[in-house]
Amino acid sequence: MTVHDLVGVGIGPFNLGLAALSAPVPEVDGLFLDEHEEFSWHPGMLIEGTTLQVPFLADLVTMADPTSPYSYLAYLKATGRLYPFYIREDFHPLRAEYDAYCRWVAERVPGLRWGRRVERVEHDGDVYRVSARDMRTGEVEVHLGRRLVLGVGTAPWLPEPLRDLPGPAWHAAEYLPHKEELQTLGHVTVVGSGQSAAEVYLDLLTDADRLGYRVDWVTRSPRFFPMEVTKLTLEMTSPEYARYHHGLPMARRDALAREQRHLYKGISGDLVDAVYDTLYRTGRRGEVPTALLTGVDVSGAEWDAGRREYSLRLHHAESDRTGTRTTRALVLATGYRARVPEFLEPVRDRIRWDARGRYDVALDHSVDVAGREVFVQNAEEHTHSLIAPDLGMGAYRNSVILNAICGREVYPVEEHIAYQEFGLAGSEILSSVGAAR
Ligand SMILES: Cc1cc2nc3c(=O)[nH]c(=O)nc-3n(C[C@H](O)[C@H](O)[C@H](O)COP(=O)(O)OP(=O)(O)OC[C@H]3O[C@@H](n4cnc5c(N)ncnc54)[C@H](O)[C@@H]3O)c2cc1C
């Protein structure tokens, strides 16, 4: 059986980027498996007109290799969209365009196997045995790899009281397939505080008047706060900030994650204003069929099948008051969480874990006890902070992973990109808080 140099599990943007960057590397034979039949980027949220939150340079390859044939500019040239993009003068591609770009790359990059769900990983001698089920035939295939790169992404997350609700309640990840139905139910409530919540709310608000339904927005956050995207803050999405953050004690990192929520879990300022402008325009014709509630936690949702409505239990933190509201449908834009896939169970002993049962991720994104055998993509926010989910840092991480796998510099990796120094980097240290791990 062929022993691949690496087997990538999951082909989202990050492992697709790894496949594109490893394709021209002679010593790397990579195989990538995904349970979906084809590349598909958050189809439930490809709302018309929405854009990426990062510039087009955050494509799969450019930050590692600007000459790569798999770049966004190469895609625009090949599809005759380069001049319109040039004239549009907006660095942020439409989300639907980014999805189309990734599909274009996926059609050209070698080593991708679609419709394969990885169900079990074992270790045998010096190779990983990856068992994947062919989603069409149901048959199980076994693939061998010296290394694994886990790019399974994050999973939609629901707070406990809002899980397994009967009736029309969906996570935002499933919004678009249910949009038409939602618009017929008379009253929808969007729950959540981030970009997705705002996008779904605005998309529903735009038609509320015309189609005659009500849409409310409830968020636990004290206000609809904008994501902080000022340039010096953006420098925190950098190799040196990841290094600094990685070097902190775990408890300090976890506290920082809570403090830094507004850096990447807020709403883009333009979108907040677009929501207001839509409220203002709709208000010209009379009362806007909506309510916006901040600082409110939804602590429960009881479905009344007879009346076909939910009774929401609400708690307003600042006034410490509780109350109820009814609605006929729910869109739960409550975020996504990294997860440890069950298929890793047979090789748990080869993986390093932190005191909270999470991957203990090394700076080079490896998580295995031997070092440099198993790598993770977008599962290291708790160690590397902001770079983990950021498309703009995908090519950087893939360069680090490929350099680690090849034991040489396949792609140059910037050590310093920021003008700021994080922690006391560059200073003479008189005392330290001890080892990070
Ligand atoms: C709506 C939305 C918009 C976003 N917009 C931006 C943005 O503009 N800028 C930005 O920087 N970030 C953005 N993000 C964050 C992040 O970049 C994306 O979530 C990105 O898709 C993460 O890529 P990924 O490769 O980690 O995982 P995913 O895209 O989640 O892909 C994971 C893949 O793994 C596969 N998989 C999982 N388990 C298995 C298995 N057992 N066997 C086989 N295959 C498996 C899945 O089928 C899936 O295809 C956005 C996130 C969301 C939800």
PDB file of C-alpha atoms in Angstrom, residues 193-311:
ATOM      1  CA  SER A 193     -23.797  38.712  19.002  1.00  0.00           C
ATOM      2  CA  GLY A 194     -21.375  38.143  16.137  1.00  0.00           C
ATOM      3  CA  GLN A 195     -21.056  38.763  12.414  1.00  0.00           C
ATOM      4  CA  SER A 196     -23.334  35.859  11.477  1.00  0.00           C
ATOM      5  CA  ALA A 197     -26.132  37.087  13.770  1.00  0.00           C
ATOM      6  CA  ALA A 198     -25.944  40.541  12.227  1.00  0.00           C
ATOM      7  CA  GLU A 199     -25.900  39.174   8.673  1.00  0.00           C
ATOM      8  CA  VAL A 200     -28.911  36.930   9.246  1.00  0.00           C
ATOM      9  CA  TYR A 201     -30.813  39.724  11.036  1.00  0.00           C
ATOM     10  CA  LEU A 202     -30.137  42.217   8.234  1.00  0.00           C
ATOM     11  CA  ASP A 203     -31.044  39.670   5.560  1.00  0.00           C
ATOM     12  CA  LEU A 204     -34.400  38.980   7.264  1.00  0.00           C
ATOM     13  CA  LEU A 205     -35.051  42.630   8.161  1.00  0.00           C
ATOM     14  CA  THR A 206     -34.668  43.665   4.527  1.00  0.00           C
ATOM     15  CA  ASP A 207     -37.803  41.711   3.529  1.00  0.00           C
ATOM     16  CA  ALA A 208     -39.765  41.906   6.809  1.00  0.00           C
ATOM     17  CA  ASP A 209     -41.971  44.812   5.789  1.00  0.00           C
ATOM     18  CA  ARG A 210     -42.642  43.522   2.275  1.00  0.00           C
ATOM     19  CA  LEU A 211     -43.373  39.922   3.326  1.00  0.00           C
ATOM     20  CA  GLY A 212     -45.186  40.907   6.518  1.00  0.00           C
ATOM     21  CA  TYR A 213     -43.223  39.197   9.276  1.00  0.00           C
ATOM     22  CA  ARG A 214     -41.472  40.357  12.428  1.00  0.00           C
ATOM     23  CA  VAL A 215     -37.765  39.790  13.189  1.00  0.00           C
ATOM     24  CA  ASP A 216     -36.211  40.362  16.606  1.00  0.00           C
ATOM     25  CA  TRP A 217     -32.547  40.254  17.590  1.00  0.00           C
ATOM     26  CA  VAL A 218     -31.491  39.192  21.089  1.00  0.00           C
ATOM     27  CA  THR A 219     -27.868  39.242  22.228  1.00  0.00           C
ATOM     28  CA  ARG A 220     -26.114  38.527  25.500  1.00  0.00           C
ATOM     29  CA  SER A 221     -23.522  41.210  24.708  1.00  0.00           C
ATOM     30  CA  PRO A 222     -24.010  44.546  26.471  1.00  0.00           C
ATOM     31  CA  ARG A 223     -24.155  46.235  23.041  1.00  0.00           C
ATOM     32  CA  PHE A 224     -23.847  45.543  19.334  1.00  0.00           C
ATOM     33  CA  PHE A 225     -20.102  46.129  19.386  1.00  0.00           C
ATOM     34  CA  PRO A 226     -18.002  46.494  16.236  1.00  0.00           C
ATOM     35  CA  MET A 227     -15.047  44.204  15.616  1.00  0.00           C
ATOM     36  CA  GLU A 228     -11.823  46.027  16.375  1.00  0.00           C
ATOM     37  CA  VAL A 229      -9.943  46.182  13.080  1.00  0.00           C
ATOM     38  CA  THR A 230      -7.607  49.115  13.564  1.00  0.00           C
ATOM     39  CA  LYS A 231      -4.197  48.496  12.069  1.00  0.00           C
ATOM     40  CA  LEU A 232      -2.168  48.202  15.271  1.00  0.00           C
ATOM     41  CA  THR A 233      -4.720  45.728  16.619  1.00  0.00           C
ATOM     42  CA  LEU A 234      -4.524  43.747  13.379  1.00  0.00           C
ATOM     43  CA  GLU A 235      -0.824  43.332  14.108  1.00  0.00           C
ATOM     44  CA  MET A 236      -1.924  40.877  16.808  1.00  0.00           C
ATOM     45  CA  THR A 237      -2.836  38.473  14.000  1.00  0.00           C
ATOM     46  CA  SER A 238       0.859  37.830  13.478  1.00  0.00           C
ATOM     47  CA  PRO A 239       3.571  35.197  13.996  1.00  0.00           C
ATOM     48  CA  GLU A 240       5.176  37.160  16.808  1.00  0.00           C
ATOM     49  CA  TYR A 241       1.924  37.690  18.702  1.00  0.00           C
ATOM     50  CA  ALA A 242       1.168  33.952  18.322  1.00  0.00           C
ATOM     51  CA  ARG A 243       4.646  33.197  19.698  1.00  0.00           C
ATOM     52  CA  TYR A 244       4.156  35.596  22.603  1.00  0.00           C
ATOM     53  CA  HIS A 245       0.687  34.223  23.393  1.00  0.00           C
ATOM     54  CA  HIS A 246       1.931  30.644  23.113  1.00  0.00           C
ATOM     55  CA  GLY A 247       4.608  31.412  25.708  1.00  0.00           C
ATOM     56  CA  LEU A 248       2.134  32.542  28.358  1.00  0.00           C
ATOM     57  CA  PRO A 249       0.856  30.258  31.164  1.00  0.00           C
ATOM     58  CA  MET A 250      -2.363  28.437  30.185  1.00  0.00           C
ATOM     59  CA  ALA A 251      -4.553  30.243  32.727  1.00  0.00           C
ATOM     60  CA  ARG A 252      -3.337  33.611  31.401  1.00  0.00           C
ATOM     61  CA  ARG A 253      -4.042  32.564  27.821  1.00  0.00           C
ATOM     62  CA  ASP A 254      -7.576  31.456  28.722  1.00  0.00           C
ATOM     63  CA  ALA A 255      -8.266  34.744  30.500  1.00  0.00           C
ATOM     64  CA  LEU A 256      -6.968  36.665  27.481  1.00  0.00           C
ATOM     65  CA  ALA A 257      -9.286  34.712  25.172  1.00  0.00           C
ATOM     66  CA  ARG A 258     -12.264  36.007  27.155  1.00  0.00           C
ATOM     67  CA  GLU A 259     -10.868  39.566  27.213  1.00  0.00           C
ATOM     68  CA  GLN A 260     -10.111  39.565  23.480  1.00  0.00           C
ATOM     69  CA  ARG A 261     -13.548  38.506  22.248  1.00  0.00           C
ATOM     70  CA  HIS A 262     -14.213  41.865  20.604  1.00  0.00           C
ATOM     71  CA  LEU A 263     -11.125  41.478  18.452  1.00  0.00           C
ATOM     72  CA  TYR A 264     -12.716  38.809  16.280  1.00  0.00           C
ATOM     73  CA  LYS A 265     -16.159  37.916  17.576  1.00  0.00           C
ATOM     74  CA  GLY A 266     -17.818  41.296  17.022  1.00  0.00           C
ATOM     75  CA  ILE A 267     -19.625  42.698  14.017  1.00  0.00           C
ATOM     76  CA  SER A 268     -17.949  44.698  11.245  1.00  0.00           C
ATOM     77  CA  GLY A 269     -18.643  48.406  11.728  1.00  0.00           C
ATOM     78  CA  ASP A 270     -20.084  48.721   8.210  1.00  0.00           C
ATOM     79  CA  LEU A 271     -22.578  45.994   8.922  1.00  0.00           C
ATOM     80  CA  VAL A 272     -23.730  47.605  12.183  1.00  0.00           C
ATOM     81  CA  ASP A 273     -24.357  50.808  10.209  1.00  0.00           C
ATOM     82  CA  ALA A 274     -26.082  48.925   7.386  1.00  0.00           C
ATOM     83  CA  VAL A 275     -28.471  47.481   9.971  1.00  0.00           C
ATOM     84  CA  TYR A 276     -29.199  50.978  11.285  1.00  0.00           C
ATOM     85  CA  ASP A 277     -29.715  52.386   7.788  1.00  0.00           C
ATOM     86  CA  THR A 278     -32.191  49.605   7.000  1.00  0.00           C
ATOM     87  CA  LEU A 279     -34.086  50.306  10.230  1.00  0.00           C
ATOM     88  CA  TYR A 280     -34.109  53.999   9.317  1.00  0.00           C
ATOM     89  CA  ARG A 281     -35.370  53.408   5.756  1.00  0.00           C
ATOM     90  CA  THR A 282     -38.041  50.945   6.908  1.00  0.00           C
ATOM     91  CA  GLY A 283     -39.071  53.348   9.703  1.00  0.00           C
ATOM     92  CA  ARG A 284     -39.993  55.974   7.076  1.00  0.00           C
ATOM     93  CA  ARG A 285     -43.052  53.823   6.260  1.00  0.00           C
ATOM     94  CA  GLY A 286     -44.196  53.440   9.888  1.00  0.00           C
ATOM     95  CA  GLU A 287     -43.313  51.148  12.795  1.00  0.00           C
ATOM     96  CA  VAL A 288     -40.475  48.730  12.033  1.00  0.00           C
ATOM     97  CA  PRO A 289     -41.566  45.132  12.826  1.00  0.00           C
ATOM     98  CA  THR A 290     -38.598  44.455  15.076  1.00  0.00           C
ATOM     99  CA  ALA A 291     -37.086  44.579  18.562  1.00  0.00           C
ATOM    100  CA  LEU A 292     -33.369  44.633  19.369  1.00  0.00           C
ATOM    101  CA  LEU A 293     -32.381  43.506  22.886  1.00  0.00           C
ATOM    102  CA  THR A 294     -28.859  43.701  24.335  1.00  0.00           C
ATOM    103  CA  GLY A 295     -27.472  42.258  27.562  1.00  0.00           C
ATOM    104  CA  VAL A 296     -30.120  39.535  27.452  1.00  0.00           C
ATOM    105  CA  ASP A 297     -29.339  35.863  27.920  1.00  0.00           C
ATOM    106  CA  VAL A 298     -31.808  33.352  26.464  1.00  0.00           C
ATOM    107  CA  SER A 299     -31.884  30.747  29.221  1.00  0.00           C
ATOM    108  CA  GLY A 300     -34.546  28.555  27.691  1.00  0.00           C
ATOM    109  CA  ALA A 301     -37.024  28.108  24.828  1.00  0.00           C
ATOM    110  CA  GLU A 302     -40.222  26.118  25.365  1.00  0.00           C
ATOM    111  CA  TRP A 303     -42.011  24.984  22.215  1.00  0.00           C
ATOM    112  CA  ASP A 304     -45.821  24.981  22.284  1.00  0.00           C
ATOM    113  CA  ALA A 305     -46.762  22.649  19.438  1.00  0.00           C
ATOM    114  CA  GLY A 306     -50.396  23.680  19.617  1.00  0.00           C
ATOM    115  CA  ARG A 307     -49.767  27.376  19.279  1.00  0.00           C
ATOM    116  CA  ARG A 308     -46.661  26.701  17.145  1.00  0.00           C
ATOM    117  CA  GLU A 309     -44.583  29.193  19.103  1.00  0.00           C
ATOM    118  CA  TYR A 310     -41.662  29.329  21.509  1.00  0.00           C
ATOM    119  CA  SER A 311     -41.779  30.938  24.929  1.00  0.00           C
TER     120      SER A 311
END
